[in-house]
Tab-separated table of N, CA and C in Angstrom:
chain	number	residue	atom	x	y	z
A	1	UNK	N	31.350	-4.297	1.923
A	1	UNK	CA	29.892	-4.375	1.802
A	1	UNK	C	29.217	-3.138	2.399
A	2	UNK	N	29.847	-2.830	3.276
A	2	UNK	CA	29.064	-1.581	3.665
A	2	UNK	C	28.954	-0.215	3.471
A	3	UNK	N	30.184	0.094	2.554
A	3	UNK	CA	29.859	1.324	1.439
A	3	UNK	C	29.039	1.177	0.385
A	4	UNK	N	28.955	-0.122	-0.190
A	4	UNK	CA	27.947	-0.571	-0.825
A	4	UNK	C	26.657	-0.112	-0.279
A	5	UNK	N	26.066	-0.764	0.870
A	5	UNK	CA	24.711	-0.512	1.132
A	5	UNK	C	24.653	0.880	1.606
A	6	UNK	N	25.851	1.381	2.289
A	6	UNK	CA	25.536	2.879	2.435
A	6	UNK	C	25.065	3.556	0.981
A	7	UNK	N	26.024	3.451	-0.188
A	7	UNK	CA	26.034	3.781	-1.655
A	7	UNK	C	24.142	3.976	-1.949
A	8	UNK	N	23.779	2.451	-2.000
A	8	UNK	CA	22.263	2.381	-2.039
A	8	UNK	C	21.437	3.206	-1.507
A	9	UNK	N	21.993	3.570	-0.186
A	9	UNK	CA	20.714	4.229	0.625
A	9	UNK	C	21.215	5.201	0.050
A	10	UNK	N	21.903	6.135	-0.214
A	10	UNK	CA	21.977	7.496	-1.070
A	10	UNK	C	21.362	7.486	-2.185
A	11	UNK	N	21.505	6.444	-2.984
A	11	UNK	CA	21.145	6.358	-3.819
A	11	UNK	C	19.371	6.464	-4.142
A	12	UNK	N	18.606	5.786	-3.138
A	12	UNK	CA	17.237	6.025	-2.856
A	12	UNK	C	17.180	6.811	-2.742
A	13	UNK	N	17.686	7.887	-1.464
A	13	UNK	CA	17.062	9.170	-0.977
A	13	UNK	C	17.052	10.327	-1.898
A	14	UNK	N	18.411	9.685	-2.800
A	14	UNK	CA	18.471	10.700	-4.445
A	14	UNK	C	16.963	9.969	-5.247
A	15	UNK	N	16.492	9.265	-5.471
A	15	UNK	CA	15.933	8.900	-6.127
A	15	UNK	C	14.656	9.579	-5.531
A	16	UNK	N	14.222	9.248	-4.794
A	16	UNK	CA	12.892	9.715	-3.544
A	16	UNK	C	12.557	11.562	-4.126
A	17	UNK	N	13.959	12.449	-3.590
A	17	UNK	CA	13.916	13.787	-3.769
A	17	UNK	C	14.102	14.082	-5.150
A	18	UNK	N	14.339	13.602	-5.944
A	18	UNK	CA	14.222	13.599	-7.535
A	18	UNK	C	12.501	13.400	-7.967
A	19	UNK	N	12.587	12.316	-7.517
A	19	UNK	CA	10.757	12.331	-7.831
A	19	UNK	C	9.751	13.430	-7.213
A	20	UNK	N	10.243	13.676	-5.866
A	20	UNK	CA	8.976	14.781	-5.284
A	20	UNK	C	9.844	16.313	-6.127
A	21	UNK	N	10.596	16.261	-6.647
A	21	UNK	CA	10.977	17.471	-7.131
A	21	UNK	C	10.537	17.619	-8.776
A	22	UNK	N	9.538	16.701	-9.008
A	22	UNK	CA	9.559	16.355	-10.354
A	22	UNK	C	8.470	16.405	-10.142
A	23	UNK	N	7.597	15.861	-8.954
A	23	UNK	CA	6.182	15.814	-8.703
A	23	UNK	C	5.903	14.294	-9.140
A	24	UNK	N	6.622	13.361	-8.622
A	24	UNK	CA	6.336	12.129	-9.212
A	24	UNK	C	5.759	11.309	-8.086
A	25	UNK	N	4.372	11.305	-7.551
A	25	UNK	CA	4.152	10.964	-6.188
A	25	UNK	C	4.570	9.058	-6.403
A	26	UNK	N	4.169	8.425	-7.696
A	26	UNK	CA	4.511	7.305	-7.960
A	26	UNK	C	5.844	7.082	-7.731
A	27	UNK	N	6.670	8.042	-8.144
A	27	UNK	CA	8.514	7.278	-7.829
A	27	UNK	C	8.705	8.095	-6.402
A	28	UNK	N	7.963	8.457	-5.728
A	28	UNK	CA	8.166	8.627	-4.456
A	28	UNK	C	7.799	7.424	-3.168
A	29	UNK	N	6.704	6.832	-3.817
A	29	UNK	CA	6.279	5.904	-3.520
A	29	UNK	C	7.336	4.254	-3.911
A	30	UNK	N	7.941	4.629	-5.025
A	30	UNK	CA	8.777	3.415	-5.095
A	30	UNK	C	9.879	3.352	-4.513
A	31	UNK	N	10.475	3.898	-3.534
A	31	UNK	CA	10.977	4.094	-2.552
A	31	UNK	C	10.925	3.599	-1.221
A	32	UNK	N	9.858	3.098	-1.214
A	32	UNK	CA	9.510	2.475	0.157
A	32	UNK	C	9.128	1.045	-0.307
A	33	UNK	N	9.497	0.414	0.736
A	33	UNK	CA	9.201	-0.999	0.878
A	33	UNK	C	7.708	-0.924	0.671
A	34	UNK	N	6.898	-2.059	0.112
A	34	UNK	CA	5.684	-2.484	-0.116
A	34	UNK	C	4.786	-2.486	1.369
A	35	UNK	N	5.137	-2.981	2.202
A	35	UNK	CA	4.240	-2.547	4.176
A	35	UNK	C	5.250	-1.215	4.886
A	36	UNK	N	5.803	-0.283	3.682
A	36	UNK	CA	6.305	0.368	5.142
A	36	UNK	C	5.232	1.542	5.829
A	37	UNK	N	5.958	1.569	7.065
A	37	UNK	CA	4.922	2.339	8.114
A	37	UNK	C	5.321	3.719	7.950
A	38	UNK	N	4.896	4.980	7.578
A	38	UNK	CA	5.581	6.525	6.975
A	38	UNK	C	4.357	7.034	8.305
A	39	UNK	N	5.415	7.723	9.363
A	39	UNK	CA	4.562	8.545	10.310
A	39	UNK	C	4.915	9.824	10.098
A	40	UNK	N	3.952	10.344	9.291
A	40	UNK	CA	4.367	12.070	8.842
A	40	UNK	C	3.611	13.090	10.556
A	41	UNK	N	4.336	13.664	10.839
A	41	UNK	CA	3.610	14.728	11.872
A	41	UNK	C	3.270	15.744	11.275
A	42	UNK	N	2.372	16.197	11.816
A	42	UNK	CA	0.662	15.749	12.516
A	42	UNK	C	-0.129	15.238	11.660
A	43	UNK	N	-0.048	14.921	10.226
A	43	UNK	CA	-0.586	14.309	9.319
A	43	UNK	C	-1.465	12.646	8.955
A	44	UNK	N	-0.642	12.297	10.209
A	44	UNK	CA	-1.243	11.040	10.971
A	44	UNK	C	0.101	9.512	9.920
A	45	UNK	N	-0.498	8.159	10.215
A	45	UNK	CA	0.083	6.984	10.167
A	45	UNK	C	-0.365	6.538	8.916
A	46	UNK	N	0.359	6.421	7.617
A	46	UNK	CA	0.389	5.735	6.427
A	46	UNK	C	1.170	4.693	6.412
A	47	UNK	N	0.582	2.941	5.900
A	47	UNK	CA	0.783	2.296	5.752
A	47	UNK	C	0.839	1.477	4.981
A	48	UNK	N	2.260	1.210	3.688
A	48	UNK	CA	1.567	0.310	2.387
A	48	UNK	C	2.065	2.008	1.333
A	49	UNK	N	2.483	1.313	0.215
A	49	UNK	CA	2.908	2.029	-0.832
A	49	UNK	C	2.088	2.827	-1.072
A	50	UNK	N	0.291	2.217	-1.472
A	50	UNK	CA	-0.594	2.796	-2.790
A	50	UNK	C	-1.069	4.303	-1.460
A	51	UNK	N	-1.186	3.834	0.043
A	51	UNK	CA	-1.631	5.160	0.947
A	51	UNK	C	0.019	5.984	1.168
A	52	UNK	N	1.154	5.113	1.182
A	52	UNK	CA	2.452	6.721	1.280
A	52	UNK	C	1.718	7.491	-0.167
A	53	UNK	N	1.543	6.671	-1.320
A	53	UNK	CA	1.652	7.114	-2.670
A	53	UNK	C	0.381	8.585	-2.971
A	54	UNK	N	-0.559	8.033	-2.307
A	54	UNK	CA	-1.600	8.923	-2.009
A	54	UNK	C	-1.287	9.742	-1.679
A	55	UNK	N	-0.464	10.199	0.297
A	55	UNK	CA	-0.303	11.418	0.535
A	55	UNK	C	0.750	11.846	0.227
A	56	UNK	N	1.758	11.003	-0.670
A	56	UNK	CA	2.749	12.346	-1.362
A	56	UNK	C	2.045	13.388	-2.777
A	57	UNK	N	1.192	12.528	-3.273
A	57	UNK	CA	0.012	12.777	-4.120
A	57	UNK	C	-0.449	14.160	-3.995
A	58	UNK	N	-1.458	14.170	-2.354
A	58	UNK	CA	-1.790	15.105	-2.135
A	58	UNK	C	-1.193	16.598	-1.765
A	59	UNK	N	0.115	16.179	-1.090
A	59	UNK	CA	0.847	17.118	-0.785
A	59	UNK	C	1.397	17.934	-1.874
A	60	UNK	N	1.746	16.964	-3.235
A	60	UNK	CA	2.326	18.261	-4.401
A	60	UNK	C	1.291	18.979	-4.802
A	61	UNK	N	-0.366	18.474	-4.527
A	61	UNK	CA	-1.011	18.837	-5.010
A	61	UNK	C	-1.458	20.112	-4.158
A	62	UNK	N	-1.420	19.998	-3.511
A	62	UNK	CA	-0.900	21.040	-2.132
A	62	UNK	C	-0.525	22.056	-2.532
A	63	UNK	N	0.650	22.244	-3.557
A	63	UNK	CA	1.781	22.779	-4.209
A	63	UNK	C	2.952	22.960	-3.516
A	64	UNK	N	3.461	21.648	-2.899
A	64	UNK	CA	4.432	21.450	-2.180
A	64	UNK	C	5.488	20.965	-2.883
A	65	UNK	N	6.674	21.418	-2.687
A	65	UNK	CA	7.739	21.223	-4.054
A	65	UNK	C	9.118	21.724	-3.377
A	66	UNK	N	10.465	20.913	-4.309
A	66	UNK	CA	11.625	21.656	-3.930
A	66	UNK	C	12.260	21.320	-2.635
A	67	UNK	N	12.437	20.022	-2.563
A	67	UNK	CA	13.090	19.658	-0.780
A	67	UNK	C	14.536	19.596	-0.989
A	68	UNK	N	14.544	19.705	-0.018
A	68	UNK	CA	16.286	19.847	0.213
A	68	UNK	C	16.450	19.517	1.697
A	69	UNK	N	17.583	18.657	1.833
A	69	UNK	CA	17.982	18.032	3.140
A	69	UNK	C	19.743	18.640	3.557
A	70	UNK	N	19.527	18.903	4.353
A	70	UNK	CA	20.501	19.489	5.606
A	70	UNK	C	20.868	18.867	6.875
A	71	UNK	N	21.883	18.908	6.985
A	71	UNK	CA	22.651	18.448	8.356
A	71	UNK	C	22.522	16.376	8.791
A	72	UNK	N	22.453	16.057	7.386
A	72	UNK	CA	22.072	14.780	7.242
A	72	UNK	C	23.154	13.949	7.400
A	73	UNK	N	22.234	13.008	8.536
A	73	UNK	CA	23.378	11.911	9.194
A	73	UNK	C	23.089	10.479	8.697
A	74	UNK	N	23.851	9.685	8.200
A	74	UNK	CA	23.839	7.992	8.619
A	74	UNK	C	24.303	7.694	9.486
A	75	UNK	N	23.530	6.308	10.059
A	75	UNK	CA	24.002	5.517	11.051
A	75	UNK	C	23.522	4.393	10.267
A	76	UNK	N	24.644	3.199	10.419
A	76	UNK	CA	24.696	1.796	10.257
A	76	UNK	C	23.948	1.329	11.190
A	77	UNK	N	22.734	0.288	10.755
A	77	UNK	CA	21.910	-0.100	11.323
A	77	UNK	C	22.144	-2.154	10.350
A	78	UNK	N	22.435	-2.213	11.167
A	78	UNK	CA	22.821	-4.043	11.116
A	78	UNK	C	23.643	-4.162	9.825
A	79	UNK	N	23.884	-4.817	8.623
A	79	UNK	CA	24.919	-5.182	8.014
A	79	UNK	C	23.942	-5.166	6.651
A	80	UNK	N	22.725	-4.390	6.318
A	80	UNK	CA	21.748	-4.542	5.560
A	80	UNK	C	21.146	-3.103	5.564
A	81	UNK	N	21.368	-2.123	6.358
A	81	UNK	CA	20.893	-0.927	5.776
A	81	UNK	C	21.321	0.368	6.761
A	82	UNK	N	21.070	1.457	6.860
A	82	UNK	CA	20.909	2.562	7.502
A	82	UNK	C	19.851	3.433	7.760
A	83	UNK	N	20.046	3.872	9.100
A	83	UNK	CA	19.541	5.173	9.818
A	83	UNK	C	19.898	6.448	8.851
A	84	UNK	N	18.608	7.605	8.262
A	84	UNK	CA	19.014	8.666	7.764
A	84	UNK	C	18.058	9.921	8.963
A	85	UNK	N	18.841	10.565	9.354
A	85	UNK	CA	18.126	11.779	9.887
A	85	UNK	C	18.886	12.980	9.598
A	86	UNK	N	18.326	13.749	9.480
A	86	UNK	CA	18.175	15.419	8.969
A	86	UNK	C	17.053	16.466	8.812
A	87	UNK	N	17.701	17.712	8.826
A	87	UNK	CA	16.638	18.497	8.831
A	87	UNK	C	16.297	19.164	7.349
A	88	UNK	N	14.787	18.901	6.979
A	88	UNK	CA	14.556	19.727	5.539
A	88	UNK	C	13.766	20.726	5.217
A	89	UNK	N	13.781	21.376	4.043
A	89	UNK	CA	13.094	22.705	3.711
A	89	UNK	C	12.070	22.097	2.604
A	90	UNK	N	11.090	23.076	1.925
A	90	UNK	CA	10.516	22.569	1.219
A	90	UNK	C	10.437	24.362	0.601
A	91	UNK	N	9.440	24.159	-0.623
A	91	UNK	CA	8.997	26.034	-0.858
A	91	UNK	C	8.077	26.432	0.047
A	92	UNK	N	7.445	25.628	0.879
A	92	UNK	CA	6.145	26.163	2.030
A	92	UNK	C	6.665	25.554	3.354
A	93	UNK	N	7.430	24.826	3.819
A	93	UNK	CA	7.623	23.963	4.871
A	93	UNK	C	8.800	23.542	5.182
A	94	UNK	N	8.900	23.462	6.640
A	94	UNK	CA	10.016	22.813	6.845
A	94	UNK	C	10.301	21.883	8.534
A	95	UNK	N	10.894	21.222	8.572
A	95	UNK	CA	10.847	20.407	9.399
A	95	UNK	C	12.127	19.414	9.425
A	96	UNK	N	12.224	18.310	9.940
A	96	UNK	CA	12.866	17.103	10.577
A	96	UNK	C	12.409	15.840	9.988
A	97	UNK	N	13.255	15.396	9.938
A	97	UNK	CA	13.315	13.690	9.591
A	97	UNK	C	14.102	12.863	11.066
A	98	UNK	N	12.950	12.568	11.660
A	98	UNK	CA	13.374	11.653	12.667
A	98	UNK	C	13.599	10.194	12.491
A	99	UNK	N	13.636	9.739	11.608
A	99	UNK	CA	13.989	8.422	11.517
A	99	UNK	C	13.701	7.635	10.018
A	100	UNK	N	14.668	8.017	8.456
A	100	UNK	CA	14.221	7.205	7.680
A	100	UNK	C	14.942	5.715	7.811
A	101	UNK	N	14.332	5.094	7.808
A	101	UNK	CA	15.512	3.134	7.613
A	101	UNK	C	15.568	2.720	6.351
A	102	UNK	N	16.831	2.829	5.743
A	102	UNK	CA	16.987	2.574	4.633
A	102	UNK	C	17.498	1.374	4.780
A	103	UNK	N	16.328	0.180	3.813
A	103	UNK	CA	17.419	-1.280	3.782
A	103	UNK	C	17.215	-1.746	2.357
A	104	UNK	N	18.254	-2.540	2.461
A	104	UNK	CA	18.204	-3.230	1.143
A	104	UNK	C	17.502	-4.123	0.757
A	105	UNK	N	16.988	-4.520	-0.542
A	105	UNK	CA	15.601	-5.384	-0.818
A	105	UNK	C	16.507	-6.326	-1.511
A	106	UNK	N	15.472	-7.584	-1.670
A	106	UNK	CA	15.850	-8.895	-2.382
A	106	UNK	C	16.504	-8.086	-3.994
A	107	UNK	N	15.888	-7.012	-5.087
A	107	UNK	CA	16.288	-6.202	-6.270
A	107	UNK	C	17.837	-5.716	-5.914
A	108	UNK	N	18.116	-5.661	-5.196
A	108	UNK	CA	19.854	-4.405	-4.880
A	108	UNK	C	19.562	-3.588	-4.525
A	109	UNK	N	18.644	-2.958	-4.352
A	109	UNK	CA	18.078	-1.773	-4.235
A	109	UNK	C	17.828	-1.487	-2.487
A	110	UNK	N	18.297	-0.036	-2.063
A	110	UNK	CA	17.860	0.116	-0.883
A	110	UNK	C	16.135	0.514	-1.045
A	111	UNK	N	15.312	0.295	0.130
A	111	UNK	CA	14.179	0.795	0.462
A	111	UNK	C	13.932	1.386	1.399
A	112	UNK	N	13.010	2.413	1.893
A	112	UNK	CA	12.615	3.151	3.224
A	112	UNK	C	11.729	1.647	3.613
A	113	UNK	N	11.851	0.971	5.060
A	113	UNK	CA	10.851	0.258	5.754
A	113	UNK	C	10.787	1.081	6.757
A	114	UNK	N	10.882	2.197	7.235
A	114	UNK	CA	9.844	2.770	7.718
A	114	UNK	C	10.839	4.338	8.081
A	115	UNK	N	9.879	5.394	7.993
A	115	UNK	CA	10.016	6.874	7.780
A	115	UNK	C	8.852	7.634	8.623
A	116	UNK	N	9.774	8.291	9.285
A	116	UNK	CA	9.326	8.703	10.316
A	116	UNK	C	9.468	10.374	10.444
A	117	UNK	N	8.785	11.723	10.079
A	117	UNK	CA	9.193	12.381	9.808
A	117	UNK	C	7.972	13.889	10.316
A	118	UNK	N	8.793	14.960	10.605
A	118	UNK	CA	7.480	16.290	11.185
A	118	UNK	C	8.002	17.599	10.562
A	119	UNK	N	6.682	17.954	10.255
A	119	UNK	CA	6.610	19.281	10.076
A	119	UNK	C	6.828	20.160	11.367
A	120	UNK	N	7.706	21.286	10.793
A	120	UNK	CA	7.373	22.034	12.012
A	120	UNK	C	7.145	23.567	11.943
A	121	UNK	N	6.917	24.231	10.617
A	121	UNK	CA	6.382	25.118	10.309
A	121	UNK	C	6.341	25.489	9.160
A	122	UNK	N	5.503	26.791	8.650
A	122	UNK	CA	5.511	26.965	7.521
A	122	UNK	C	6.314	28.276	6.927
A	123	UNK	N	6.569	28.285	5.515
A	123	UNK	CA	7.213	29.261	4.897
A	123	UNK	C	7.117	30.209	4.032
């Protein structure tokens, strides 16, 4: 079971960086659980799909594009999902992922319930 749910959570985070690389702020947004809590630094506390959905929205509109993740770790977090942290680039930005939780939903499907993540400069 637990390559399984590991499987899933890859499988999201492929899904997630496929969409913002596509500019799909909607399938970026389907990625996250329906209440999850997304604390982007310094950007402030989004809560709930339709506000993550918004500021991934704004950010391509930004012309923010092209992520790529590095030095990316799982950790097994109970028998239902995982810890993802790593560090990423973007074409203007780059920064840290301090804490995505990838779990699995009632669908099969893993979800982010909560993402936790900072900028830390630009490019």
């Amino acid at each position: 079971m637990t390559q399984q749910v590991l499987n899933a959570c890859k499988a999201g985070i492929s899904a997630w960086q496929q969409a913002f690389n596509t500019q799909d702020a909607k399938g970026c947004a389907e990625q996250y659980a329906e209440d999850t809590t997304m604390i982007a630094k310094p950007f402030g506390t989004f809560i709930g799909r339709k506000k993550i959905q918004a500021f991934w929205q704004n950010i391509m509109n930004e012309g923010y594009s092209n992520v790529n993740y590095t030095n990316t770790k799982w950790t097994q977090q109970g028998e239902d999902g995982y810890i993802l942290t790593s560090n990423w680039t973007m074409n203007k930005a780059f920064g840290v992922v301090h804490k995505e939780y990838w779990k699995m939903q009632n669908d099969g499907k893993a979800r982010l319930v909560y993402d936790e993540f900072e900028v830390k400069g630009s490019l």
